[in-house]
Tab-separated table of C-alpha atoms in Angstrom:
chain	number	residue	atom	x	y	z
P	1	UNK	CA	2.418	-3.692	34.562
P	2	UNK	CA	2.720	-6.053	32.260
P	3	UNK	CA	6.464	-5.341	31.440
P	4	UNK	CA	7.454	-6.433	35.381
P	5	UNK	CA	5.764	-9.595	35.238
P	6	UNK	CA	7.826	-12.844	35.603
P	7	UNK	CA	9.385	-14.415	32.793
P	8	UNK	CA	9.530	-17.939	33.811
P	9	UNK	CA	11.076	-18.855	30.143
P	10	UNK	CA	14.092	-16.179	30.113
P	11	UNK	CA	15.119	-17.301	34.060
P	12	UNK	CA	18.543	-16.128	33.869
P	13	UNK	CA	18.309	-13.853	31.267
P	14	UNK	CA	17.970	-10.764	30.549
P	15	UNK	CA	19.688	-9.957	33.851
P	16	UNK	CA	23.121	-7.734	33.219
P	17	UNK	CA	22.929	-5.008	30.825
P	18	UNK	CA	26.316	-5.339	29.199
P	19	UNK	CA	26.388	-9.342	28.765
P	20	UNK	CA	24.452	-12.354	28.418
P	21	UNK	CA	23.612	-15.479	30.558
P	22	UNK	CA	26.503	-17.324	28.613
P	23	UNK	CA	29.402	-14.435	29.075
P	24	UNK	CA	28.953	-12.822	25.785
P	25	UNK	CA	29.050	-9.478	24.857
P	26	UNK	CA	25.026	-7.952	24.690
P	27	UNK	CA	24.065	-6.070	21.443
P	28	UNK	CA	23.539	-2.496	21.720
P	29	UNK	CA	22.206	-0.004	19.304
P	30	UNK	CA	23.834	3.009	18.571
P	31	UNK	CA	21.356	6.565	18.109
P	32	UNK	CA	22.502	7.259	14.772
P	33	UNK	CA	19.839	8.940	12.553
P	34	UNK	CA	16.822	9.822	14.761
P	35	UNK	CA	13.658	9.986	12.054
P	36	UNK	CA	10.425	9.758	14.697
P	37	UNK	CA	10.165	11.246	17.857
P	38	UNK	CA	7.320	9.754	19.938
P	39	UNK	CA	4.984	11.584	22.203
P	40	UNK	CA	3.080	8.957	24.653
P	41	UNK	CA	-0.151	11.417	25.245
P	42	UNK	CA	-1.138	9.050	28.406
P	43	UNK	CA	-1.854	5.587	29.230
P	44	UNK	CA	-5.736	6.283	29.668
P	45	UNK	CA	-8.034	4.643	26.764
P	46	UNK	CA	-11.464	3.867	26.131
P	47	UNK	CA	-11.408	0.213	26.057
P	48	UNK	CA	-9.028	-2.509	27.965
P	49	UNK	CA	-7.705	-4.870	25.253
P	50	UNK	CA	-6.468	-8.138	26.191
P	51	UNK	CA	-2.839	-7.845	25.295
P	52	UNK	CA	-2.032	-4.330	25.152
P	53	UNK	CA	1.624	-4.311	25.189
P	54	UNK	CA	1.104	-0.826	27.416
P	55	UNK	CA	-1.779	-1.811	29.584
P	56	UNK	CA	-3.887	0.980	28.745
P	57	UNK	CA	-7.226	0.997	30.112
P	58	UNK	CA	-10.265	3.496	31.375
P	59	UNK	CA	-8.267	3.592	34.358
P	60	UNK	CA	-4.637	3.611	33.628
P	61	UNK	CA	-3.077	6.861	34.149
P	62	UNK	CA	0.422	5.454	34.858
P	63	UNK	CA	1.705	7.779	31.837
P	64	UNK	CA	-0.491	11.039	32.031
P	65	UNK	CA	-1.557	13.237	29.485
P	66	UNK	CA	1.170	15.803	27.570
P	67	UNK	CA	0.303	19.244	27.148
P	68	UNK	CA	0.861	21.166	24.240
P	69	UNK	CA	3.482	23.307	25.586
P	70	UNK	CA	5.421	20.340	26.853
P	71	UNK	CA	5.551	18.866	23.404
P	72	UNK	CA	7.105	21.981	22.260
P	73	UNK	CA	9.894	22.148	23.987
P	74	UNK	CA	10.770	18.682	22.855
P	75	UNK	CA	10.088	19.856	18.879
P	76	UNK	CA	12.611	22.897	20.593
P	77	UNK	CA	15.046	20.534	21.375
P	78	UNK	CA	14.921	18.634	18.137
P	79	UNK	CA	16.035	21.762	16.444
P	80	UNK	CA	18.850	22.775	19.051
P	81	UNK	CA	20.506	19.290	18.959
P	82	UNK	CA	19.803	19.026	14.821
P	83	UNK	CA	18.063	15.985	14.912
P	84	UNK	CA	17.179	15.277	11.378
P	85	UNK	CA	13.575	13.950	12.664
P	86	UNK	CA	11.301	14.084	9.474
P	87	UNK	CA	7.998	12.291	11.708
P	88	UNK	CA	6.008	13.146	14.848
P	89	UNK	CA	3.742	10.042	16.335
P	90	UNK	CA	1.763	10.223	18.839
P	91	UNK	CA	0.785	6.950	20.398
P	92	UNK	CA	-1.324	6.335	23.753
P	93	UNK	CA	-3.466	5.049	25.115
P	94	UNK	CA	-5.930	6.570	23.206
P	95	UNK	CA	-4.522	9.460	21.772
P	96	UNK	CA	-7.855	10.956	21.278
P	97	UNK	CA	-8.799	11.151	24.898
P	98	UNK	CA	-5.892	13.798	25.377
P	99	UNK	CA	-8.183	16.789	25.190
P	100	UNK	CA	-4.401	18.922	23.197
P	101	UNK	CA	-4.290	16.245	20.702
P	102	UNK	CA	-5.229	18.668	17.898
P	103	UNK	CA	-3.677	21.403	19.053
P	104	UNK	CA	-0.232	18.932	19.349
P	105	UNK	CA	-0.695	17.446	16.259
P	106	UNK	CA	-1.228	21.057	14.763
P	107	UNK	CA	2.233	22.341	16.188
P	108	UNK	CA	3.571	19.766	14.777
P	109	UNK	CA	2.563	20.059	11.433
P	110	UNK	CA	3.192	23.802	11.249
P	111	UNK	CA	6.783	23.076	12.468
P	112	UNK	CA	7.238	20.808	8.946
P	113	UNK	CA	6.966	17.298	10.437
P	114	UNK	CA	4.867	14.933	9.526
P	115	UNK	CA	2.676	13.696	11.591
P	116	UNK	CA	1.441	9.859	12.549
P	117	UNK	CA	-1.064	9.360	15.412
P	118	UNK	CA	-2.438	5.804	16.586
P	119	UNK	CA	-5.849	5.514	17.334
P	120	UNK	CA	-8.701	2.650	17.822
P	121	UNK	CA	-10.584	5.444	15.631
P	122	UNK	CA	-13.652	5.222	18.317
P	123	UNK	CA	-15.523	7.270	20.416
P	124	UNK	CA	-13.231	9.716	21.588
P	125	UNK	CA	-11.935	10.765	17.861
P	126	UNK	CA	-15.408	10.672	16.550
P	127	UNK	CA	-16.342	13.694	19.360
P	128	UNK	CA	-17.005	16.709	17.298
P	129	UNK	CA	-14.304	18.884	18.620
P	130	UNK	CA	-11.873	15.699	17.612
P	131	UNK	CA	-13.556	15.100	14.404
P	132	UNK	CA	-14.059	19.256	13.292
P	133	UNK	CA	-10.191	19.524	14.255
P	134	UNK	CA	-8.922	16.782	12.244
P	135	UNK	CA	-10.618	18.392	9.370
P	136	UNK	CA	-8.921	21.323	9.798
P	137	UNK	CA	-5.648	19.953	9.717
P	138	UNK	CA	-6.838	17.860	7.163
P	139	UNK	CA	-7.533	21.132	5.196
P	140	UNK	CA	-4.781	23.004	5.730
P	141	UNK	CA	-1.667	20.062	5.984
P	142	UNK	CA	-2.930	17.269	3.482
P	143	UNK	CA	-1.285	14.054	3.539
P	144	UNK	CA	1.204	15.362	6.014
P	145	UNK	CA	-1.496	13.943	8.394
P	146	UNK	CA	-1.881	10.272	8.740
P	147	UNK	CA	-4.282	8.206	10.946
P	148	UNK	CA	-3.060	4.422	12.063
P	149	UNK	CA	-5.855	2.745	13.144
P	150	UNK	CA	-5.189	-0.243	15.563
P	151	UNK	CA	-7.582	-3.091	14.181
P	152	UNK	CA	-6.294	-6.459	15.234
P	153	UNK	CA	-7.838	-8.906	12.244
P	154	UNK	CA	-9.630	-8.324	9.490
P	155	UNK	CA	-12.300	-10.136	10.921
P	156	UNK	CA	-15.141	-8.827	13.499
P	157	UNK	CA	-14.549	-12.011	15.675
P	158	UNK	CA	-11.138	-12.371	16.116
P	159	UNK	CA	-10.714	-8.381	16.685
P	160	UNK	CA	-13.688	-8.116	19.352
P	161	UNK	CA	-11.810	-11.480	20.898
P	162	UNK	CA	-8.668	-9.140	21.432
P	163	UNK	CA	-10.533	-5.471	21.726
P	164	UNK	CA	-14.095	-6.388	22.964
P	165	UNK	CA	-17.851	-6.960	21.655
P	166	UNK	CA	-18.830	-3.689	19.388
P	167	UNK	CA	-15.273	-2.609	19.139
P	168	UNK	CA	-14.385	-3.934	15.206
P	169	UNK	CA	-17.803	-2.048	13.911
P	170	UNK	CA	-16.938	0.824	16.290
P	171	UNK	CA	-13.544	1.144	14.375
P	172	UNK	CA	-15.123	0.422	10.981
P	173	UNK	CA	-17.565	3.212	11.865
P	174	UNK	CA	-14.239	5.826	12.738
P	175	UNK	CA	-12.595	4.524	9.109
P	176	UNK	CA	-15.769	5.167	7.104
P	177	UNK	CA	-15.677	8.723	8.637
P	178	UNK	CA	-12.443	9.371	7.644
P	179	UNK	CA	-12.194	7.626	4.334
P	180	UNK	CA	-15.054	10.221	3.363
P	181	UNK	CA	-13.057	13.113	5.409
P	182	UNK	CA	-10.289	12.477	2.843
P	183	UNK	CA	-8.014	12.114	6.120
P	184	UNK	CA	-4.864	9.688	5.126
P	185	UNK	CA	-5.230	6.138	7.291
P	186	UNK	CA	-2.852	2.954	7.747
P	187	UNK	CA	-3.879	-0.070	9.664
P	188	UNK	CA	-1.869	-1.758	12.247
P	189	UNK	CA	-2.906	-5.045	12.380
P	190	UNK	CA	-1.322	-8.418	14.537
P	191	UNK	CA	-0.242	-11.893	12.890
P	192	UNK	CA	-2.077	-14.521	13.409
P	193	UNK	CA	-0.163	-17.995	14.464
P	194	UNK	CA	-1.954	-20.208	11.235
P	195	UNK	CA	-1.515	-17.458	8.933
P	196	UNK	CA	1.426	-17.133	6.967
P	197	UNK	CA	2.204	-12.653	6.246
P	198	UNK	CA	0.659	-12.729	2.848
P	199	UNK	CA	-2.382	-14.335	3.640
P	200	UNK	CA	-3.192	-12.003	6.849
P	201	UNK	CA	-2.318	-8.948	3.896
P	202	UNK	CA	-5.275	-10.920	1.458
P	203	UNK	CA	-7.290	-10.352	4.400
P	204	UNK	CA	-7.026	-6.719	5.434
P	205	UNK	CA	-6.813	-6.466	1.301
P	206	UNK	CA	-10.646	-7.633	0.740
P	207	UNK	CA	-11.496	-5.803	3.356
P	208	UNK	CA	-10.010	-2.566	2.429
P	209	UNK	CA	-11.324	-2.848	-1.022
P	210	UNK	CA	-14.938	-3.554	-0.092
P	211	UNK	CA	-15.223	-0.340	2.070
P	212	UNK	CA	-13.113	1.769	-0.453
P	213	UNK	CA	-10.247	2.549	2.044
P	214	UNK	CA	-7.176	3.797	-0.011
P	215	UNK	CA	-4.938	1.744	1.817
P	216	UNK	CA	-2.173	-0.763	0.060
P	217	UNK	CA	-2.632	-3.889	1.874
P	218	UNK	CA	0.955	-5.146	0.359
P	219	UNK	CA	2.756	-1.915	1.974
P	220	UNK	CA	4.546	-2.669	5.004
P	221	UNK	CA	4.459	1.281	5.907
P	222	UNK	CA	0.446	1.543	5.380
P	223	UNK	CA	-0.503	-1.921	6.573
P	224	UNK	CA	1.744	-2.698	9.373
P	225	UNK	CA	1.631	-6.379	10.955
P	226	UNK	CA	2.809	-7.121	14.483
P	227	UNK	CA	3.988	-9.996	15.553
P	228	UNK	CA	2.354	-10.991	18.718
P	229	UNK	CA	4.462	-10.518	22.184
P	230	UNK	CA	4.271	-13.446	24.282
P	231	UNK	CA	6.397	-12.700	27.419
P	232	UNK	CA	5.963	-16.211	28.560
P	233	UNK	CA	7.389	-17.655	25.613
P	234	UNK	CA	11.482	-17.989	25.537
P	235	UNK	CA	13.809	-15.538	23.550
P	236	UNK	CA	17.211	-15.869	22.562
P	237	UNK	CA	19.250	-13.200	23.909
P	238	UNK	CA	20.746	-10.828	21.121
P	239	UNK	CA	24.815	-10.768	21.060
P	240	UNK	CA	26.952	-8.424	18.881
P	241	UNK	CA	27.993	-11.884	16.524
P	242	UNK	CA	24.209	-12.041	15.851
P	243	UNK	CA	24.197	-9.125	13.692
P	244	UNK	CA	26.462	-10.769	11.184
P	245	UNK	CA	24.500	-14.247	11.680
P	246	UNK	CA	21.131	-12.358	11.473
P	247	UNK	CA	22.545	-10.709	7.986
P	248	UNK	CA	21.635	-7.637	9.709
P	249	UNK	CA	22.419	-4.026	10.644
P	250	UNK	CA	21.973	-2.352	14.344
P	251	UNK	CA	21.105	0.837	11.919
P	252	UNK	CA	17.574	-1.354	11.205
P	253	UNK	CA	16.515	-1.613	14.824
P	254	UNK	CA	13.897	1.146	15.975
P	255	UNK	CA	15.966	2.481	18.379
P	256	UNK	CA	18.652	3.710	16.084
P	257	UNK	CA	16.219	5.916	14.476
P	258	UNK	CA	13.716	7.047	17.404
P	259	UNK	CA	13.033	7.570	21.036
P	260	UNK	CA	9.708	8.334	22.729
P	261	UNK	CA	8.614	11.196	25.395
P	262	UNK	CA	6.243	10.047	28.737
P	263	UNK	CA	5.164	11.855	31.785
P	264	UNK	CA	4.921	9.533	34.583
P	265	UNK	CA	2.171	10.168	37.350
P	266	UNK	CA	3.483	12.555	39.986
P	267	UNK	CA	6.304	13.375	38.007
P	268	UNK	CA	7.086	17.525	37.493
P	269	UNK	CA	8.610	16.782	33.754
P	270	UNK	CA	8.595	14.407	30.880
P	271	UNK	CA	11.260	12.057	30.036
P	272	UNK	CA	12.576	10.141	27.310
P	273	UNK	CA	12.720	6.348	26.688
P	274	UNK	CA	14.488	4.407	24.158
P	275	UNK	CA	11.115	2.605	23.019
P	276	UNK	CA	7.975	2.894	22.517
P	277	UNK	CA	7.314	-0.343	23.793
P	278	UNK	CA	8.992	-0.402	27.130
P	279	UNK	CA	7.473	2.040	29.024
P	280	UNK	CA	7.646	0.573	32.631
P	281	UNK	CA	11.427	-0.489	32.391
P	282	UNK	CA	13.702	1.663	34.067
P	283	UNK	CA	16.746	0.841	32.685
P	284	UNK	CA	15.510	2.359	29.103
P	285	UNK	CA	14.407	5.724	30.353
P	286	UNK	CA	17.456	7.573	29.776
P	287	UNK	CA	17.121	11.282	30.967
P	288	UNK	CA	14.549	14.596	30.605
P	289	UNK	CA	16.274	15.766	27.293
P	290	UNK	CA	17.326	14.796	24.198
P	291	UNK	CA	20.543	15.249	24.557
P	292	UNK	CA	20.926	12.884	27.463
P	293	UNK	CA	18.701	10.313	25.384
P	294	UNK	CA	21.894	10.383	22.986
P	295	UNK	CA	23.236	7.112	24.189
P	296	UNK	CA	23.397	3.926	23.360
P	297	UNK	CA	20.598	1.407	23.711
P	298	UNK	CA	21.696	-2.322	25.350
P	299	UNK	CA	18.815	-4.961	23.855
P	300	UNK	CA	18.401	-6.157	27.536
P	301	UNK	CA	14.946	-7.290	27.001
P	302	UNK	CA	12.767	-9.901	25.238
P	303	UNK	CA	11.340	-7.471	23.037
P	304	UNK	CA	14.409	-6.089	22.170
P	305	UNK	CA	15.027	-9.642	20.553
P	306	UNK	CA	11.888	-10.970	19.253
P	307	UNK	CA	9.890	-8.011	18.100
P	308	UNK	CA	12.433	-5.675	16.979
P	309	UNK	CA	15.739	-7.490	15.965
P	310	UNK	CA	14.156	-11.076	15.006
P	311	UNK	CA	10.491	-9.609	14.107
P	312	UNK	CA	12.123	-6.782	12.385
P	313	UNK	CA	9.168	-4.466	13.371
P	314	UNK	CA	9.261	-0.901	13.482
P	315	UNK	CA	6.261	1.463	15.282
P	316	UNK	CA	7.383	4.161	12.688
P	317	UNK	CA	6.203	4.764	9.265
């Protein structure tokens, strides 16, 4: 997985979970007002992009698919430990190719939680069963209901570069469905080295506005850009004087404010990670319930540094 590749840049760091290569004391990240809990519904998708941060493929079933009544005793939990969690996401792999993804999505929503699922919006949400139960929840929970559809660029070449040839019409396709379902959508999109934030945002703007998706290009929370993750390239390690160098709080890192839930392959029960995006890393899977995932998080990886803490990103919304 990509996550256990060598990191010729970061030789030497990265290494001790308490402190850095130079002595110093590692940043860590303090659970402290848990807003999103994250289901991963399984690793399997309908396309192989080229730098899926997850490696999710057609043949990926590292992380395999949650059931229904797994996800409930999580939203169980969330209750008995009073977790004031106000969001639900579910992220994948392709969401859509868990065949409970309504029916999870639906127990979520009736529990009070909004609800935020991440999707290529292709084939396996536009299957009838996928596409007659989002417009039942569509019917019955509103805008409770949101749709983040992974497109890369806001142009066909650059996304079928990342995604494949077919796949930027094939999503375009999914969004014209659901702009006419009245079903709520935000974009994730990924910077682009030559392109400063505002003009990538002009982008996804004219193209929002010329297929009439109600989508605010200028929102961070509806239109949210990633920087790209380049485990080859080198990252400062994160100490606790950074935060007051950095101007910034631990309380704005992701992991102060959400965890996510996997089932591994062969494994009899979920567990819960600190991240959504370090699903292969042992050292952030931190127990079966969410009262063992009450701990703090050490930002012993590049990530850690140069997506959340120095890119400032967040996979919530």
């Amino acid at each position: 997985m990509k996550d256990l590749e060598p990191q010729a840049a970061n030789i030497g760091k990265f290494d001790n979970k308490f402190t850095t290569a130079d002595g110093s004391v590692r940043a860590s990240v303090a659970l402290n007002d848990p807003q999103t809990l994250w289901f991963n519904t399984g690793t399997l998708c309908n396309i192989t992009c080229a730098h899926c941060y997850i490696d999710s493929s057609p043949t990926n079933d590292a992380l395999v698919y949650l059931t229904t009544a797994e996800v409930e005793t999580y939203l169980d939990q969330i209750a008995e430990r009073g977790w004031p969690v106000r969001e639900i996401g579910f992220t994948g792999g392709e969401p859509f190719m868990n065949p409970d993804m309504i029916d999870m999505a639906r127990l979520a929503l009736a529990r009070g939680f909004d609800v935020l699922v991440l999707t290529n919006a292709m084939r396996p949400m536009m299957r009838t069963g996928m596409r007659a139960g989002l417009q039942e929840l569509q019917a019955r929970f509103g805008d409770r209901l949101t749709l983040r559809i992974s497109l890369d660029h806001a142009d066909q070449e650059l996304h079928d570069e990342e995604r494949g040839p077919g796949s930027f019409a094939q999503t375009l396709k999914g969004m014209d469905w659901l702009r006419d379902a009245g079903i709520r959508m935000a974009v994730a999109g990924r910077s682009l080295w030559d392109k400063t934030d505002s003009e990538t945002r002009a982008d996804f703007a004219a193209l929002f506005a010329q297929r009439g998706y109600a989508i605010d290009a200028d929102d961070p929370a509806q239109c949210v850009i990633f920087p790209e993750m380049d485990l080859s390239a080198e990252v400062p390690e994160i100490t606790t004087a950074c935060w007051d160098i950095l101007d910034k709080s631990p309380s704005e890192v992701m992991c102060a404010s959400s965890r996510m839930v996997v089932k591994r392959k062969g494994a009899n029960r979920p567990t819960v990670l600190a991240c959504t995006l370090l699903a292969y890393e042992p050292e952030f899977e931190l127990g079966e319930t969410l009262a063992e995932a009450e701990v703090d998080v050490h930002l012993n990886h590049p990530h850690c540094a140069k997506f959340c803490v120095l890119g400032g990103a967040s996979c919530s919304a």
